[in-house]
Tab-separated table of C-alpha atoms in Angstrom:
chain	number	residue	atom	x	y	z
R	212	ASP	CA	179.936	304.209	-11.957
R	213	ALA	CA	180.401	301.031	-9.970
R	214	LYS	CA	180.745	301.620	-6.268
R	215	THR	CA	182.925	298.799	-5.629
R	216	THR	CA	186.547	297.947	-6.103
R	217	GLN	CA	188.017	294.417	-6.767
R	218	PRO	CA	191.099	292.914	-7.712
R	219	PRO	CA	191.066	292.256	-11.528
R	220	SER	CA	192.281	288.443	-11.031
R	221	MET	CA	193.207	285.745	-8.605
R	222	ASP	CA	194.282	282.195	-8.854
R	223	CYS	CA	192.986	279.212	-6.521
R	224	ALA	CA	194.021	275.702	-6.381
R	225	GLU	CA	191.369	273.209	-6.895
R	226	GLY	CA	189.896	271.951	-3.552
R	227	ARG	CA	190.827	274.995	-1.645
R	228	ALA	CA	188.977	277.954	-0.471
R	229	ALA	CA	188.719	280.839	-2.677
R	230	ASN	CA	188.423	284.268	-0.766
R	231	LEU	CA	187.362	287.219	-2.994
R	232	PRO	CA	187.757	290.658	-1.700
R	233	CYS	CA	185.573	293.505	-2.467
R	234	ASN	CA	185.875	297.243	-1.222
R	235	HIS	CA	182.781	299.307	-0.959
R	236	SER	CA	183.586	302.118	1.449
R	237	THR	CA	181.001	304.466	0.380
R	238	ILE	CA	178.306	301.996	0.822
R	239	SER	CA	174.951	303.493	2.427
R	240	GLY	CA	172.982	301.978	5.204
R	241	ASN	CA	170.173	300.916	2.923
R	242	GLU	CA	172.493	299.125	0.469
R	243	TYR	CA	173.070	295.687	0.115
R	244	VAL	CA	176.083	293.700	-1.163
R	245	TYR	CA	175.331	291.417	-3.877
R	246	TRP	CA	177.661	289.023	-5.757
R	247	TYR	CA	177.174	287.666	-9.334
R	248	ARG	CA	179.521	285.380	-11.389
R	249	GLN	CA	179.857	285.071	-14.976
R	250	ILE	CA	181.226	281.976	-16.646
R	251	HIS	CA	182.559	282.555	-20.015
R	252	SER	CA	180.077	283.075	-22.659
R	253	GLN	CA	176.931	282.866	-20.191
R	254	GLY	CA	174.891	285.342	-18.487
R	255	PRO	CA	175.466	286.492	-14.786
R	256	GLN	CA	174.524	283.952	-12.192
R	257	TYR	CA	173.219	285.223	-8.699
R	258	ILE	CA	175.360	283.803	-5.763
R	259	ILE	CA	174.475	285.478	-2.524
R	260	HIS	CA	173.655	288.862	-0.935
R	261	GLY	CA	173.693	290.277	2.407
R	262	LEU	CA	173.299	293.671	4.309
R	263	LYS	CA	175.333	293.464	7.478
R	264	ASN	CA	175.237	290.080	8.753
R	265	ASN	CA	177.439	287.321	7.310
R	266	GLU	CA	175.304	285.017	5.024
R	267	THR	CA	175.873	281.259	3.807
R	268	ASN	CA	174.011	279.394	1.036
R	269	GLU	CA	174.666	276.330	-0.845
R	270	MET	CA	176.967	278.139	-3.067
R	271	ALA	CA	179.117	280.437	-0.904
R	272	SER	CA	179.658	282.556	2.048
R	273	LEU	CA	179.788	286.230	2.270
R	274	ILE	CA	181.481	287.901	5.098
R	275	ILE	CA	180.667	291.532	5.626
R	276	THR	CA	183.142	293.693	7.918
R	277	GLU	CA	181.526	295.562	10.854
R	278	ASP	CA	181.796	298.941	9.273
R	279	ARG	CA	180.300	297.313	6.033
R	280	LYS	CA	183.169	299.003	3.968
R	281	SER	CA	184.401	295.609	2.631
R	282	SER	CA	183.215	292.164	2.262
R	283	THR	CA	184.820	288.685	1.232
R	284	LEU	CA	182.788	285.999	-0.817
R	285	ILE	CA	184.089	282.696	0.155
R	286	LEU	CA	183.788	279.613	-2.067
R	287	PRO	CA	184.737	276.998	0.347
R	288	HIS	CA	186.055	274.081	-1.895
R	289	ALA	CA	186.690	275.517	-5.415
R	290	THR	CA	186.372	273.303	-8.293
R	291	LEU	CA	187.553	274.047	-12.027
R	292	ARG	CA	183.748	274.965	-12.941
R	293	ASP	CA	184.041	277.979	-10.426
R	294	THR	CA	186.452	279.792	-12.734
R	295	ALA	CA	184.517	282.861	-13.768
R	296	VAL	CA	184.528	286.576	-13.444
R	297	TYR	CA	182.921	287.468	-9.942
R	298	TYR	CA	181.145	290.707	-9.570
R	299	CYS	CA	180.581	292.612	-6.284
R	300	ILE	CA	177.741	295.051	-6.451
R	301	VAL	CA	175.966	297.232	-3.987
R	302	ARG	CA	172.540	297.683	-4.477
R	303	VAL	CA	169.822	299.848	-2.821
R	304	ALA	CA	167.171	297.848	-0.977
R	305	ASP	CA	164.229	297.780	-3.187
R	306	TYR	CA	160.674	298.000	-1.976
R	307	GLY	CA	159.186	297.761	-5.487
R	308	GLY	CA	159.348	301.467	-6.380
R	309	ALA	CA	163.037	301.668	-7.474
R	310	THR	CA	164.806	300.478	-10.676
R	311	ASN	CA	166.941	298.626	-8.583
R	312	LYS	CA	169.060	297.939	-11.676
R	313	LEU	CA	172.592	296.320	-11.125
R	314	ILE	CA	175.632	298.473	-11.786
R	315	PHE	CA	178.596	296.017	-12.690
R	316	GLY	CA	182.260	296.913	-12.627
R	317	THR	CA	184.900	294.702	-14.128
R	318	GLY	CA	184.887	292.109	-11.461
R	319	THR	CA	187.582	289.562	-10.473
R	320	LEU	CA	188.688	286.840	-13.028
R	321	LEU	CA	189.155	283.825	-10.634
R	322	ALA	CA	191.122	281.039	-12.137
R	323	VAL	CA	190.841	277.694	-10.573
R	324	GLN	CA	193.911	275.772	-11.063
R	325	PRO	CA	194.055	271.868	-11.188
F	154	ASP	CA	163.614	275.099	-18.904
F	155	THR	CA	161.992	277.697	-16.797
F	156	GLY	CA	164.977	280.103	-16.878
F	157	VAL	CA	165.296	283.344	-18.986
F	158	SER	CA	165.397	282.405	-22.611
F	159	GLN	CA	167.015	284.682	-25.432
F	160	ASP	CA	166.986	284.355	-29.045
F	161	PRO	CA	168.852	284.100	-31.049
F	162	ARG	CA	172.101	283.292	-29.148
F	163	HIS	CA	174.270	284.508	-31.980
F	164	LYS	CA	173.599	287.005	-34.877
F	165	ILE	CA	175.912	288.378	-37.327
F	166	THR	CA	174.425	291.263	-39.433
F	167	LYS	CA	176.091	294.002	-41.918
F	168	ARG	CA	176.520	297.487	-41.024
F	169	GLY	CA	173.304	299.334	-41.705
F	170	GLN	CA	170.864	296.307	-41.353
F	171	ASN	CA	168.298	296.104	-38.638
F	172	VAL	CA	168.122	293.481	-35.960
F	173	THR	CA	165.839	292.288	-33.450
F	174	PHE	CA	166.226	290.260	-30.302
F	175	ARG	CA	163.617	288.458	-27.955
F	176	CYS	CA	163.742	287.740	-24.620
F	177	ASP	CA	161.315	285.498	-22.603
F	178	PRO	CA	161.472	286.040	-18.873
F	179	ILE	CA	160.703	283.657	-16.054
F	180	SER	CA	156.979	283.447	-16.417
F	181	GLU	CA	155.622	285.040	-13.134
F	182	HIS	CA	158.412	287.729	-13.398
F	183	ASN	CA	157.031	291.248	-13.911
F	184	ARG	CA	160.186	293.016	-14.116
F	185	LEU	CA	162.431	292.882	-17.316
F	186	TYR	CA	166.021	294.213	-17.779
F	187	TRP	CA	168.131	294.611	-20.760
F	188	TYR	CA	171.983	294.922	-20.316
F	189	ARG	CA	174.711	295.433	-22.912
F	190	GLN	CA	178.195	293.865	-22.397
F	191	THR	CA	181.293	294.432	-24.574
F	192	LEU	CA	184.626	292.409	-24.378
F	193	GLY	CA	186.394	292.701	-20.960
F	194	GLN	CA	183.730	294.865	-19.489
F	195	GLY	CA	180.802	293.981	-17.135
F	196	PRO	CA	177.321	294.395	-18.272
F	197	GLU	CA	175.856	297.994	-18.644
F	198	PHE	CA	172.266	298.669	-17.973
F	199	LEU	CA	170.253	299.836	-21.026
F	200	THR	CA	166.451	299.883	-19.849
F	201	TYR	CA	163.911	298.037	-17.821
F	202	PHE	CA	160.142	297.133	-17.814
F	203	GLN	CA	157.644	296.865	-15.073
F	204	ASN	CA	154.847	294.662	-16.547
F	205	GLU	CA	154.407	296.435	-19.972
F	206	ALA	CA	155.561	299.773	-19.136
F	207	GLN	CA	159.324	300.771	-19.815
F	208	LEU	CA	160.267	302.836	-16.750
F	209	GLU	CA	163.921	303.664	-17.364
F	210	LYS	CA	166.238	304.121	-20.375
F	211	SER	CA	170.016	304.711	-20.131
F	212	ARG	CA	171.616	307.398	-21.994
F	213	LEU	CA	173.488	304.486	-23.659
F	214	LEU	CA	170.097	303.665	-25.573
F	215	SER	CA	170.409	305.824	-28.631
F	216	ASP	CA	167.660	306.682	-30.977
F	217	ARG	CA	168.691	303.641	-33.020
F	218	PHE	CA	167.473	301.468	-30.083
F	219	SER	CA	164.061	300.566	-29.236
F	220	ALA	CA	162.672	298.005	-26.554
F	221	GLU	CA	159.085	296.694	-26.228
F	222	ARG	CA	157.103	294.536	-23.988
F	223	PRO	CA	153.648	294.695	-25.422
F	224	LYS	CA	151.895	292.211	-23.185
F	225	GLY	CA	154.038	292.360	-20.190
F	226	SER	CA	155.612	288.998	-21.094
F	227	PHE	CA	158.279	288.602	-23.816
F	228	SER	CA	160.340	291.648	-24.705
F	229	THR	CA	161.913	292.596	-27.889
F	230	LEU	CA	165.033	294.838	-28.377
F	231	GLU	CA	165.779	296.290	-31.792
F	232	ILE	CA	168.645	298.088	-33.207
F	233	GLN	CA	168.105	300.063	-36.392
F	234	ARG	CA	170.961	300.678	-38.753
F	235	THR	CA	173.618	298.629	-36.880
F	236	GLU	CA	176.998	300.175	-36.526
F	237	GLN	CA	180.170	298.271	-35.725
F	238	GLY	CA	180.302	299.880	-32.279
F	239	ASP	CA	176.978	297.994	-31.489
F	240	SER	CA	178.844	294.570	-31.614
F	241	ALA	CA	178.421	293.344	-27.914
F	242	MET	CA	176.458	290.618	-25.926
F	243	TYR	CA	173.060	291.629	-25.183
F	244	LEU	CA	171.656	290.193	-21.892
F	245	CYS	CA	168.200	290.127	-20.600
F	246	ALA	CA	167.301	289.470	-16.932
F	247	SER	CA	164.032	289.435	-15.029
F	248	SER	CA	162.848	289.377	-11.503
F	249	LEU	CA	159.665	289.484	-9.481
F	250	VAL	CA	158.351	292.455	-7.411
F	251	ARG	CA	155.508	291.584	-5.175
F	252	GLY	CA	154.520	292.835	-1.920
F	253	GLY	CA	157.194	295.428	-1.771
F	254	SER	CA	160.156	293.236	-2.095
F	255	ASN	CA	162.145	292.557	-5.277
F	256	THR	CA	163.852	289.030	-6.020
F	257	GLU	CA	167.248	288.867	-7.199
F	258	ALA	CA	167.709	289.150	-11.114
F	259	PHE	CA	168.001	286.138	-13.182
F	260	PHE	CA	169.949	286.543	-16.419
F	261	GLY	CA	169.541	284.729	-19.744
F	262	GLN	CA	172.548	283.403	-21.741
F	263	GLY	CA	172.523	286.616	-23.827
F	264	THR	CA	172.489	287.215	-27.618
F	265	ARG	CA	175.859	287.910	-29.062
F	266	LEU	CA	175.621	290.313	-31.928
F	267	THR	CA	178.598	290.779	-34.460
F	268	VAL	CA	178.232	293.814	-36.853
F	269	VAL	CA	180.676	293.347	-39.993
């Protein structure tokens, strides 16, 4: 079973920041938080991941609370092409010996409105 | 295109027929995963390979399902005697394990199977 809880859907106005929350209250010390998104009829796309520090890349920022029980994915300037299902996943740090499979929940459908 | 490639993109088959899907991972990736996704759900793990060895299979992978990766490069997923409940998107992903670390998984576009 997925170890994360996300709202089923959210709306965001084009050009505004989209803030997608995720609860992972049972996260273990060796588990990372990963975010993927899936645009309609495509495969999931990696966005970002982090352990305990905030992370930023060209796609998004990831803010993890100090107790690591929740996180927020931030898309700073949402566009219509960001409309997708966003999945928050906790994943054990892999040193090459574990399956490291991704366990997806049902995610959050982000609808960016013009 | 150097991403994960899946073929075919769409397959319609009659119940009881056998189908086979192919996945070509990113060329240097040694790990390959298969997932299945039904409407409104997130992808579910089916199985994975490290090079040519199949190291884990989900209980979702019934006896009618078989996956191979004979030379540690491309992989095939075969479903025998298809049932309507097999209708889903079948996704392949690959990653690189090297020096004790694993890259993020890169997914293909999937094969959508419809059993009629």
